[in-house]
CSV table of C-alpha atoms and ligand atoms in Angstrom, one decimal:
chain,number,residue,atom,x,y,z
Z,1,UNK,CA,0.0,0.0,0.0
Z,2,UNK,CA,1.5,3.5,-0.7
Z,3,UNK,CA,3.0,5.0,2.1
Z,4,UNK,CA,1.3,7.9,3.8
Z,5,UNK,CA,1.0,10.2,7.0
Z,6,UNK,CA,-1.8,10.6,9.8
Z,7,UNK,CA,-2.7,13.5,11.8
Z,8,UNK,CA,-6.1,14.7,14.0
Z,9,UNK,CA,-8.3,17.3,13.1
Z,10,UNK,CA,-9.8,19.4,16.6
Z,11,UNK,CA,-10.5,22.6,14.4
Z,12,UNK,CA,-13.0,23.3,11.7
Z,13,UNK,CA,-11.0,26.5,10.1
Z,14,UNK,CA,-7.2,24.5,10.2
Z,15,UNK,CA,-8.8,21.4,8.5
Z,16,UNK,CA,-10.7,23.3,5.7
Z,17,UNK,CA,-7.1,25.5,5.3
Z,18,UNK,CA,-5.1,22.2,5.3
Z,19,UNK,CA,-7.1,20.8,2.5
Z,20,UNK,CA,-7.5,23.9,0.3
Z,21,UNK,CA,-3.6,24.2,0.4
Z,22,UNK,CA,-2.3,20.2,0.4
Z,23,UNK,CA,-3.3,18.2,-2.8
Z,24,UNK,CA,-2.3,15.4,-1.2
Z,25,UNK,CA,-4.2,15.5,1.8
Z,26,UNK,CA,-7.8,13.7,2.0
Z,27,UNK,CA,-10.2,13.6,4.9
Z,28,UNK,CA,-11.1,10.5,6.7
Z,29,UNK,CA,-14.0,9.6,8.7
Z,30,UNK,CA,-15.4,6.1,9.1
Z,31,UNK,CA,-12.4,5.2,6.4
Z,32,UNK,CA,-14.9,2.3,4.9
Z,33,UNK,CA,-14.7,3.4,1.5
Z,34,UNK,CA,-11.5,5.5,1.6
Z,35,UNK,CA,-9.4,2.9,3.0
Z,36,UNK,CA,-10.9,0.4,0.5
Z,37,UNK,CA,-10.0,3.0,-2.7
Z,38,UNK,CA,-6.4,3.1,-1.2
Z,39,UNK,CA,-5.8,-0.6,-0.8
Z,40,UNK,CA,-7.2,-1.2,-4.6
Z,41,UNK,CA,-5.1,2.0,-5.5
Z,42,UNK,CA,-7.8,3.6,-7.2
Z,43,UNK,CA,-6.5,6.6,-5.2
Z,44,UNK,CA,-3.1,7.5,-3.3
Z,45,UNK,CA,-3.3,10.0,-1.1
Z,46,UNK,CA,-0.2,11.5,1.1
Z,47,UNK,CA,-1.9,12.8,3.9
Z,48,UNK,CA,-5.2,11.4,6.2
Z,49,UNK,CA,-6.7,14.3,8.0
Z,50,UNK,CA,-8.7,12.2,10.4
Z,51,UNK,CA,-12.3,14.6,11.3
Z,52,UNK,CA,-13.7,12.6,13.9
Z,53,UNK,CA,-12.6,14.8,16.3
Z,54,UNK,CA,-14.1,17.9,14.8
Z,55,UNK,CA,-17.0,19.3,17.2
Z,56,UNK,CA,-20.4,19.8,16.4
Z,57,UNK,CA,-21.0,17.6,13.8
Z,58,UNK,CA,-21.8,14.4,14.7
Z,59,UNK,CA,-25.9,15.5,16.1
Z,60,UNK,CA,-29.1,14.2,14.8
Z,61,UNK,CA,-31.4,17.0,15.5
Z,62,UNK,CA,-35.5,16.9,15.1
Z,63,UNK,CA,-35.9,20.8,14.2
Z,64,UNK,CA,-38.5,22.6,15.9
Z,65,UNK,CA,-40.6,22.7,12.2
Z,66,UNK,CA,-40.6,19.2,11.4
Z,67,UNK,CA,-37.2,19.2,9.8
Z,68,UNK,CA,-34.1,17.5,10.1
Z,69,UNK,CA,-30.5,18.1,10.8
Z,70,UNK,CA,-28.2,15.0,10.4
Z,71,UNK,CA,-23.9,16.6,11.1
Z,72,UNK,CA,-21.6,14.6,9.0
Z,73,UNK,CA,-20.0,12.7,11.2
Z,74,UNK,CA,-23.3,11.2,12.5
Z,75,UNK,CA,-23.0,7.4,11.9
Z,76,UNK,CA,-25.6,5.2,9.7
Z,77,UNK,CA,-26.4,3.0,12.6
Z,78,UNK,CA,-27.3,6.0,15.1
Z,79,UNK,CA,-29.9,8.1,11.8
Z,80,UNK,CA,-31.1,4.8,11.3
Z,81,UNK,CA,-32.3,4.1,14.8
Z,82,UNK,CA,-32.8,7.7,15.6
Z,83,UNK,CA,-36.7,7.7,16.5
Z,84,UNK,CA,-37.7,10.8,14.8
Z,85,UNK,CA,-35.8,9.8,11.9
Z,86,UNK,CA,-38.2,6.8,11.4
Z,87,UNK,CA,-41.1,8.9,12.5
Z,88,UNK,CA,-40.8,12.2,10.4
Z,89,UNK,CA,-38.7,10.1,7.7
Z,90,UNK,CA,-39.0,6.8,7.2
Z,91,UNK,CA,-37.6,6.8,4.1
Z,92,UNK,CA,-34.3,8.0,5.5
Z,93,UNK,CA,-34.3,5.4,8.0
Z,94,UNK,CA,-35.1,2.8,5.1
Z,95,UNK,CA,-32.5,3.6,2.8
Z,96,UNK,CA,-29.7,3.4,5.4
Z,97,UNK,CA,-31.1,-0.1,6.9
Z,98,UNK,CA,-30.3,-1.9,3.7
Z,99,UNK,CA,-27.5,-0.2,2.7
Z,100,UNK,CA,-23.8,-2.0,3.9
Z,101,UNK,CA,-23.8,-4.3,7.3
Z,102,UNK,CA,-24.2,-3.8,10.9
Z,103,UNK,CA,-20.9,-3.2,11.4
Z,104,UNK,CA,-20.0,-1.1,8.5
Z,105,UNK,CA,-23.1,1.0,9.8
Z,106,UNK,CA,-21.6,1.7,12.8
Z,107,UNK,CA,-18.4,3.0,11.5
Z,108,UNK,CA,-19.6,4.9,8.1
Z,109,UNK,CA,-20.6,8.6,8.7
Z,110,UNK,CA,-23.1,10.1,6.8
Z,111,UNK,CA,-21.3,12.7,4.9
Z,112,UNK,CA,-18.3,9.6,4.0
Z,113,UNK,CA,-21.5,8.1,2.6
Z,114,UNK,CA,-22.6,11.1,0.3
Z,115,UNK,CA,-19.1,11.2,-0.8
Z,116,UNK,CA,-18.5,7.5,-1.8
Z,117,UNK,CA,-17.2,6.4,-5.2
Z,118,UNK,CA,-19.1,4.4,-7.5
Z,119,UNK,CA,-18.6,0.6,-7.4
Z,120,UNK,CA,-17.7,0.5,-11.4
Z,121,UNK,CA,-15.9,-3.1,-11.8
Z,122,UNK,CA,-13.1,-1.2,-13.7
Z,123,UNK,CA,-12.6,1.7,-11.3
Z,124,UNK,CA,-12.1,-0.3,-8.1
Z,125,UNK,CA,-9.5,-2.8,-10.4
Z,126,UNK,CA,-6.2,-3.2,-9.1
Z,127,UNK,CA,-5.0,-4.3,-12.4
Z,128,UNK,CA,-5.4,-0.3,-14.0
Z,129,UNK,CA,-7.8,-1.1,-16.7
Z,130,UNK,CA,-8.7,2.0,-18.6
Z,131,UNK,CA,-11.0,3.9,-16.7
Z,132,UNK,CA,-11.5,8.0,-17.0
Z,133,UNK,CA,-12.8,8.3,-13.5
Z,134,UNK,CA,-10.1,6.7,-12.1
Z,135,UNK,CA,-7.3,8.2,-14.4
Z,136,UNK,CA,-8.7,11.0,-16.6
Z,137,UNK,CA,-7.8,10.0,-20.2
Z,138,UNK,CA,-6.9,6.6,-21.5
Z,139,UNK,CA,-11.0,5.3,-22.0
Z,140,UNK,CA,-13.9,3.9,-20.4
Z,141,UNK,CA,-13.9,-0.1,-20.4
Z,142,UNK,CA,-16.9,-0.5,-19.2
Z,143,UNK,CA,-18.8,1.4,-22.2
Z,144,UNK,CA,-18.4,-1.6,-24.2
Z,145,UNK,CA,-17.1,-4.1,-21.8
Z,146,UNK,CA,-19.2,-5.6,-18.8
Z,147,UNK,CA,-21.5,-3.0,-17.9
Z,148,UNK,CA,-24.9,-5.0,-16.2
Z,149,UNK,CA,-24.3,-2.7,-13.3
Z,150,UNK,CA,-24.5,0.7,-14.9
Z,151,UNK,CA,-26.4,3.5,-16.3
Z,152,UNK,CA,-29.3,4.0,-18.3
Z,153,UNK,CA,-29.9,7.6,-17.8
Z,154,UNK,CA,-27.4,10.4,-18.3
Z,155,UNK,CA,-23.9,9.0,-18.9
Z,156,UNK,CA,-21.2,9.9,-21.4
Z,157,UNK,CA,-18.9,8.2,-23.7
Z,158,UNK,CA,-16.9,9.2,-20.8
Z,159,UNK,CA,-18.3,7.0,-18.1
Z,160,UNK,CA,-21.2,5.0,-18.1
Z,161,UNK,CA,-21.3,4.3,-13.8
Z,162,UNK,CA,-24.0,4.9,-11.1
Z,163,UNK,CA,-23.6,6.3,-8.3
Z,164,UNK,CA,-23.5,4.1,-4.8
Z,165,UNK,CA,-25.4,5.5,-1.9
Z,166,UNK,CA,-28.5,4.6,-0.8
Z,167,UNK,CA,-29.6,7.1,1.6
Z,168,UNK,CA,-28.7,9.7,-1.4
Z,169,UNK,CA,-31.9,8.6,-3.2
Z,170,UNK,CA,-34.1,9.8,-0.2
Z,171,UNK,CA,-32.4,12.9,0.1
Z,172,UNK,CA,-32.3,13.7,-3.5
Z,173,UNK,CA,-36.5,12.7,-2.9
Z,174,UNK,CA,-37.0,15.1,0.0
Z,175,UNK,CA,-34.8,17.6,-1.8
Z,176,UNK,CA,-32.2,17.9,1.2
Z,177,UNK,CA,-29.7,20.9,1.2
Z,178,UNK,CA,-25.8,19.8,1.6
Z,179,UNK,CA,-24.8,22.1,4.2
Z,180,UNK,CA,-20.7,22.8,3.6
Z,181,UNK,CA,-18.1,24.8,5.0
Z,182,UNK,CA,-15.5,25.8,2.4
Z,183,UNK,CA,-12.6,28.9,2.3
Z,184,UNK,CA,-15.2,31.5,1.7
Z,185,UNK,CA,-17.7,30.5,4.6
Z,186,UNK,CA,-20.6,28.3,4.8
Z,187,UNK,CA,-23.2,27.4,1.7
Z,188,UNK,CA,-25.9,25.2,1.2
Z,189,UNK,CA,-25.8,22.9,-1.8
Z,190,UNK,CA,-29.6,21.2,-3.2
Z,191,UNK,CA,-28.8,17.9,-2.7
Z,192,UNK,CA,-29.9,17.2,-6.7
Z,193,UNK,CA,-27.0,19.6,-8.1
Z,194,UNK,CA,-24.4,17.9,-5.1
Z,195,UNK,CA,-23.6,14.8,-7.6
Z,196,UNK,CA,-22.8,15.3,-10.6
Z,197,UNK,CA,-23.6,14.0,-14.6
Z,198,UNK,CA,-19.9,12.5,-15.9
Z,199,UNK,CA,-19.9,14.4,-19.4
Z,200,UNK,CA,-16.7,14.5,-20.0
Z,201,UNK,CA,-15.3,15.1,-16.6
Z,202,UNK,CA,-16.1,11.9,-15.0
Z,203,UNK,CA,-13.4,11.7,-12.3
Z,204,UNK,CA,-15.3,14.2,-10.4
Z,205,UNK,CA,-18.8,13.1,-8.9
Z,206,UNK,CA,-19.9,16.0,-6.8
Z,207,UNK,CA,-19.6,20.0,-6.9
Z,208,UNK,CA,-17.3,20.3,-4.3
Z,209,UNK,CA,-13.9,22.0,-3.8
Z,210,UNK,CA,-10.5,21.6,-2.7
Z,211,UNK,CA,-11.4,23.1,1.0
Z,212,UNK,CA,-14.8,21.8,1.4
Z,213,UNK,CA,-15.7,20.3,4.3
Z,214,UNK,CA,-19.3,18.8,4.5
Z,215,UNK,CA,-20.9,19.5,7.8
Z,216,UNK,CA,-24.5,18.7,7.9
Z,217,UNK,CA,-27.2,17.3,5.5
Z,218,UNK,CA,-31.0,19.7,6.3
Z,219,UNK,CA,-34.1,18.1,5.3
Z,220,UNK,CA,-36.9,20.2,5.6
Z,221,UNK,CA,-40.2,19.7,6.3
Z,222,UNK,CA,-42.0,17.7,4.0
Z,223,UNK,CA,-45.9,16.7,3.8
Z,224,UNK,CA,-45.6,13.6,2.0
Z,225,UNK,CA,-42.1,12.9,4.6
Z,226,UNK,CA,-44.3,10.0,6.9
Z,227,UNK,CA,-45.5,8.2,3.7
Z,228,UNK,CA,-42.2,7.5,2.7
Z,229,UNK,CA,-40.3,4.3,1.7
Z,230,UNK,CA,-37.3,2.9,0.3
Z,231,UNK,CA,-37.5,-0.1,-1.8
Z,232,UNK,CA,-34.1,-1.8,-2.7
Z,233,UNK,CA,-33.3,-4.4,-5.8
Z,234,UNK,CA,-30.3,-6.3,-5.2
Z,235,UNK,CA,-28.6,-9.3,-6.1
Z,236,UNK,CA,-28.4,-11.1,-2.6
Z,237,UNK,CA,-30.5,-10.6,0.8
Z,238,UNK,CA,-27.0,-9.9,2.7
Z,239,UNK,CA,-24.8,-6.6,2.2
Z,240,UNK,CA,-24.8,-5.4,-1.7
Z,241,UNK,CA,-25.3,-2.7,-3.6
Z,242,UNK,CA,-29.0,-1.2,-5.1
Z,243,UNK,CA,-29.0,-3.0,-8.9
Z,244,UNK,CA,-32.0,-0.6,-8.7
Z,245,UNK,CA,-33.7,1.5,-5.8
Z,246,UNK,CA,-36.5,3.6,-5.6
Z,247,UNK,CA,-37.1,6.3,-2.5
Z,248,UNK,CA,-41.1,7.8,-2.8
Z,249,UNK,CA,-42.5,10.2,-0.5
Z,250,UNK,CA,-46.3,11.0,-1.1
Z,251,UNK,CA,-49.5,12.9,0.2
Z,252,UNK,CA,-52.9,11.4,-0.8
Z,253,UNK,CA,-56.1,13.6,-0.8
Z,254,UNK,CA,-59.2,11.0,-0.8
Z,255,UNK,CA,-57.3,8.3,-2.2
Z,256,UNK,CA,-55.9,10.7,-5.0
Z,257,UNK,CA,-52.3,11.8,-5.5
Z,258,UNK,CA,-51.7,15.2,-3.9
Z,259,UNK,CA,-48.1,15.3,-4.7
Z,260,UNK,CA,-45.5,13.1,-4.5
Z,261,UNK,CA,-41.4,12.7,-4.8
Z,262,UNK,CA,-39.8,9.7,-6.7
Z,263,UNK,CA,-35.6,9.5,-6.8
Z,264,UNK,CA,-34.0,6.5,-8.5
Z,265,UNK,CA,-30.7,5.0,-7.6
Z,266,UNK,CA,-28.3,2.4,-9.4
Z,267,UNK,CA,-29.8,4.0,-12.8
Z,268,UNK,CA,-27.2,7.4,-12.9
Z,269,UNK,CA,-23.9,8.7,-11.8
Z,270,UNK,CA,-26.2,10.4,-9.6
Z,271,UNK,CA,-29.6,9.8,-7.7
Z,272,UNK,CA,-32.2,10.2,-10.4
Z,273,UNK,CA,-35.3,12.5,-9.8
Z,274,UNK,CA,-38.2,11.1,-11.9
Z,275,UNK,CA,-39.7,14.9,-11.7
Z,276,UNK,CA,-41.8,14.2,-15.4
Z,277,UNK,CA,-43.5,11.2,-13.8
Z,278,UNK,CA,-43.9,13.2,-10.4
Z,279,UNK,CA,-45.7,15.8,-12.3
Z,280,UNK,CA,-47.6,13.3,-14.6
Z,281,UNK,CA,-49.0,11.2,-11.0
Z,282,UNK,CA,-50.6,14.5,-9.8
Z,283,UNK,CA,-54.0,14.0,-9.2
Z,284,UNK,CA,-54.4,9.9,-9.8
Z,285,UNK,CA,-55.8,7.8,-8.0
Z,286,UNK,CA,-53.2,5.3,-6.1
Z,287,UNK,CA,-55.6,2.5,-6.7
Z,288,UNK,CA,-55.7,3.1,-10.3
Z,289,UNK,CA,-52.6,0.6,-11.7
Z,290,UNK,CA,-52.6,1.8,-15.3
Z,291,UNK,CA,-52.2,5.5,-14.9
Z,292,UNK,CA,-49.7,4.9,-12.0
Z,293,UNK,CA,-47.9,3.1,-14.7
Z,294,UNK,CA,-48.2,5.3,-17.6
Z,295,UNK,CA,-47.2,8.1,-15.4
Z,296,UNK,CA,-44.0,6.6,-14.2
Z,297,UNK,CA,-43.4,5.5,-17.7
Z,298,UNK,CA,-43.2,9.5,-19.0
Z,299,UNK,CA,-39.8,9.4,-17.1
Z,300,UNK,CA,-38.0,6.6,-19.0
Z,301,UNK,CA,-38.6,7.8,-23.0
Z,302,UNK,CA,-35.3,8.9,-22.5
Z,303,UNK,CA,-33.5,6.5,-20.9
Z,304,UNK,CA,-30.6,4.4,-22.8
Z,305,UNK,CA,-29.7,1.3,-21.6
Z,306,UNK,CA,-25.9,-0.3,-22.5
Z,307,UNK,CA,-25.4,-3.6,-23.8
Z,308,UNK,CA,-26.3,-5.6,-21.0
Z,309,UNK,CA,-28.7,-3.0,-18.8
Z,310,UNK,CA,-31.4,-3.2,-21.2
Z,311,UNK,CA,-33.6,-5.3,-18.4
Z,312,UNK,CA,-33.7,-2.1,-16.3
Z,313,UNK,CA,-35.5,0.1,-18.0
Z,314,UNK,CA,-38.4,-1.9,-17.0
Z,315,UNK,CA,-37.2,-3.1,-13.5
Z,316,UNK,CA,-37.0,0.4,-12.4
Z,317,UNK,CA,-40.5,1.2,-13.7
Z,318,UNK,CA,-41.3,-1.6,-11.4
Z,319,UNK,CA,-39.1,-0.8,-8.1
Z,320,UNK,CA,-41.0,3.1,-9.1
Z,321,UNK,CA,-44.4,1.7,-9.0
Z,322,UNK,CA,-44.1,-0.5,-6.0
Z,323,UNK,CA,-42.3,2.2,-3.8
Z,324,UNK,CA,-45.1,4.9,-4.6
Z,325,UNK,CA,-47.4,1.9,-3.9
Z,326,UNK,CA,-46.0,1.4,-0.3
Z,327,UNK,CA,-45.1,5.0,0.3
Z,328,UNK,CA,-49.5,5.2,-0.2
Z,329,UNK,CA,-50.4,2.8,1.6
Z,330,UNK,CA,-48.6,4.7,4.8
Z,331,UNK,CA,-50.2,7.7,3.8
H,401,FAD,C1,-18.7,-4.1,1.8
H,401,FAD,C2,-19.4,-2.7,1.7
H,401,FAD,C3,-20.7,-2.7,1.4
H,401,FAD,C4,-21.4,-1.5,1.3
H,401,FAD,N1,-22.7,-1.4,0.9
H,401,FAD,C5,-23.3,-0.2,0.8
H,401,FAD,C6,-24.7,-0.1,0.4
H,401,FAD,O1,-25.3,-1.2,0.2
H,401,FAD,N2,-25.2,1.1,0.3
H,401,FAD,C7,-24.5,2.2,0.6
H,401,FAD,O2,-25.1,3.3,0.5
H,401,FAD,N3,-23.3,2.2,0.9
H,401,FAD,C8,-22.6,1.0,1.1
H,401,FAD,N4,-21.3,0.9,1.4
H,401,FAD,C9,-20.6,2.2,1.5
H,401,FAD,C10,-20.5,2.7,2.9
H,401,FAD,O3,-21.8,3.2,3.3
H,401,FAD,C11,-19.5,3.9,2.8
H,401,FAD,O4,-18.2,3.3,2.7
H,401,FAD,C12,-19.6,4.8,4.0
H,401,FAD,O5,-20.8,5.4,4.2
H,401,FAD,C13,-18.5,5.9,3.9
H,401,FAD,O6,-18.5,6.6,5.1
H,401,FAD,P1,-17.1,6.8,5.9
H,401,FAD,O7,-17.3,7.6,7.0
H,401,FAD,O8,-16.4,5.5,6.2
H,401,FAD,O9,-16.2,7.5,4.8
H,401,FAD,P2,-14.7,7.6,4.5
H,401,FAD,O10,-14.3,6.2,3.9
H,401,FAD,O11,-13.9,8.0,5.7
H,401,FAD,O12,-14.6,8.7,3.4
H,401,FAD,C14,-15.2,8.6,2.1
H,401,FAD,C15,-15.0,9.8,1.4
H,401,FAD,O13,-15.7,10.9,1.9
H,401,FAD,C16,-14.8,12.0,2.2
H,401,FAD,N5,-15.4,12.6,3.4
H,401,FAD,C17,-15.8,12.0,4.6
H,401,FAD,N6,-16.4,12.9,5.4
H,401,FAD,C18,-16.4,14.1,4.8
H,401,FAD,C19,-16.8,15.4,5.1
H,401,FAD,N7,-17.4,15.6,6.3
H,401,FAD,N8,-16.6,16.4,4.2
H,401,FAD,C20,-16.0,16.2,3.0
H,401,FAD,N9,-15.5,15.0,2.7
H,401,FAD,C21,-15.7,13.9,3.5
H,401,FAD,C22,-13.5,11.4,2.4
H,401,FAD,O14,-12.4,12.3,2.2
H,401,FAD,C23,-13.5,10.3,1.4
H,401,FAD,O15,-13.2,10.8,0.1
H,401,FAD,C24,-20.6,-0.3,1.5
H,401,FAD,C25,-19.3,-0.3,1.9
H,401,FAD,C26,-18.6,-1.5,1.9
H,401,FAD,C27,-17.2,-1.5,2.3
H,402,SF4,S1,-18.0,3.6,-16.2
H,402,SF4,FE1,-16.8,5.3,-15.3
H,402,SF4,S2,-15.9,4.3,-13.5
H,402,SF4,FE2,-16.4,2.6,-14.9
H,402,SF4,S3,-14.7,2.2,-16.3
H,402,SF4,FE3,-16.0,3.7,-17.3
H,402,SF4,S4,-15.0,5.6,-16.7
H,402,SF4,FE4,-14.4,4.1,-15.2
């Protein structure tokens, strides 16, 4: 493994500084995914800047208005369990339950797990197959090589991967705000403009710059937030990655559709707002299978499945349909 130094965070200001001024030096939280990108040397950083020690960010709180403020160094394991998570948010609470194991749970933090790299075959090989994410330049082998796993929505030539994260599908849902602390002061970043499309800069996944540390993730109040749910496709029961996910959030008027928020995962390089189908479910009926359908089918005219992807165009309608299904039924 390439060599490289430790040292402890305990200020907020000297950390962001550090990492605007040293290339080489990356943050660590939980270390779940960073040490894993290290060890298949996807990535080699010089310098580990552990934050766990960093104050203030590690809270879960319930706002007064029926939001939500989860820090960044909150764990999975303690949002998860967190009783007004699964109360005001259930789809939050979802999300992070099937995502990883029990253990990795209680080591990941919550703003390691917005910032995870996608799972591409070719990205996390040791063996330094060509891959533009993971060295900007020499190709994309998955494009026309083994690419089950990958996008149907929004890729490039570039890069054809999805992004990872579960619990990003319900926040890109509730349309959460990434709350981050950079050189120039604090900003708030809409959690659907965090990740980015790969055009033709696919090694970088998310907004952010050198000197940006990610503090908290806000949810606000939402009506359709209790009749929420995440539904996850996946190739085994135990620990694995979304083949397909859906996170929907709804409010029902009489047993008709007042509104309602659909997010995709495992079908983009980011979570994937079905915002055509939201607008096209306004006002249906949840009982009435054949609009739901044709609704949630106005959001996939576009999509554009690779070689061996083609089966999930229509899987995802599915995992779509039976989410808003569930999310109803709650409401
Ligand atoms: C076997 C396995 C299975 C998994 N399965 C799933 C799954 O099914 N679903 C899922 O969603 N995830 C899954 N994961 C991913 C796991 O959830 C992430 O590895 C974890 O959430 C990362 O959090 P961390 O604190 O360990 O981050 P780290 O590994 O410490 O950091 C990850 C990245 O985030 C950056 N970072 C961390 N905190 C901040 C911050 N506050 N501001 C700016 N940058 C920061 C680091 O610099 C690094 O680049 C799995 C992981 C493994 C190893
Ligand atoms: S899909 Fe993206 S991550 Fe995978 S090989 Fe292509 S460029 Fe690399």
């Amino acid at each position: 493994m390439h060599p490289f130094t430790l040292s402890r965070a305990t200020n907020a200001v000297e950390a962001i500084k550090a990492h605007a001024e040293e290339p080489q030096l990356t943050f660590i939280a939980g270390g779940t995914d960073l040490i894993g990108l290290m060890k298949d040397r996807a990535i080699f950083p010089g310098h580990l800047l552990d934050i766990n020690g960093l104050p203030e960010m590690s809270s879960i709180e319930a706002l007064p208005d029926g939001g939500l403020r989860v820090g960044a160094l909150a764990r999975m394991s303690d949002v998860a369990a967190d009783i007004e998570v699964r109360r005001r948010f259930p789809v939050i609470a979802e999300s992070l339950l099937f995502a990883a194991s029990g253990q990795l749970r209680n080591m990941a933090s919550m703003g390691g797990n917005i910032m995870q790299r996608t799972r591409c075959a070719y990205f996390r090989d040791e063996d330094d197959l060509p891959c533009n994410k993971r060295r900007p330049g020499p190709g994309c082998s998955a494009l026309h090589g083994i690419n089950r796993n990958h996008a149907i929505f929004g890729w490039s030539d570039d890069c054809v991967a999805t992004h990872p994260s579960d619990v990003a599908v319900a926040f890109a849902a509730l349309d959460a705000n990434v709350l981050v602390h950079g050189r120039s002061g604090e900003r708030s970043i809409p959690f659907t403009e965090f990740h980015r499309l790969p055009g033709s800069t696919p090694e970088r996944d998310n907004v952010l710059d050198r000197g940006d540390l990610i503090v908290a993730i806000e949810v606000p109040a939402r009506v359709e937030g209790r009749a929420s749910y995440y539904l996850k496709l996946r190739e085994r029961e135990s620990y694995e990655f979304a083949l397909v996910s859906a996170a929907a959030a709804v409010a029902i008027d009489d047993g008709r559709i007042k509104s309602v928020r659909l997010a995709m995962g495992g079908v983009a390089h980011k979570p994937w707002r079905l915002r055509t189908a939201e607008a096209a479910l306004h006002g249906a009926l949840l009982q009435d299978l054949d609009t739901l359908k044709a609704a949630i089918a106005t959001s996939f005219t576009d999509a554009r499945p690779l070689a061996h992807n083609g089966f999930k165009v229509e899987l995802a309608q599915r995992v779509a349909l039976r989410a808003l299904q569930v999310a109803g039924e709650r409401a």
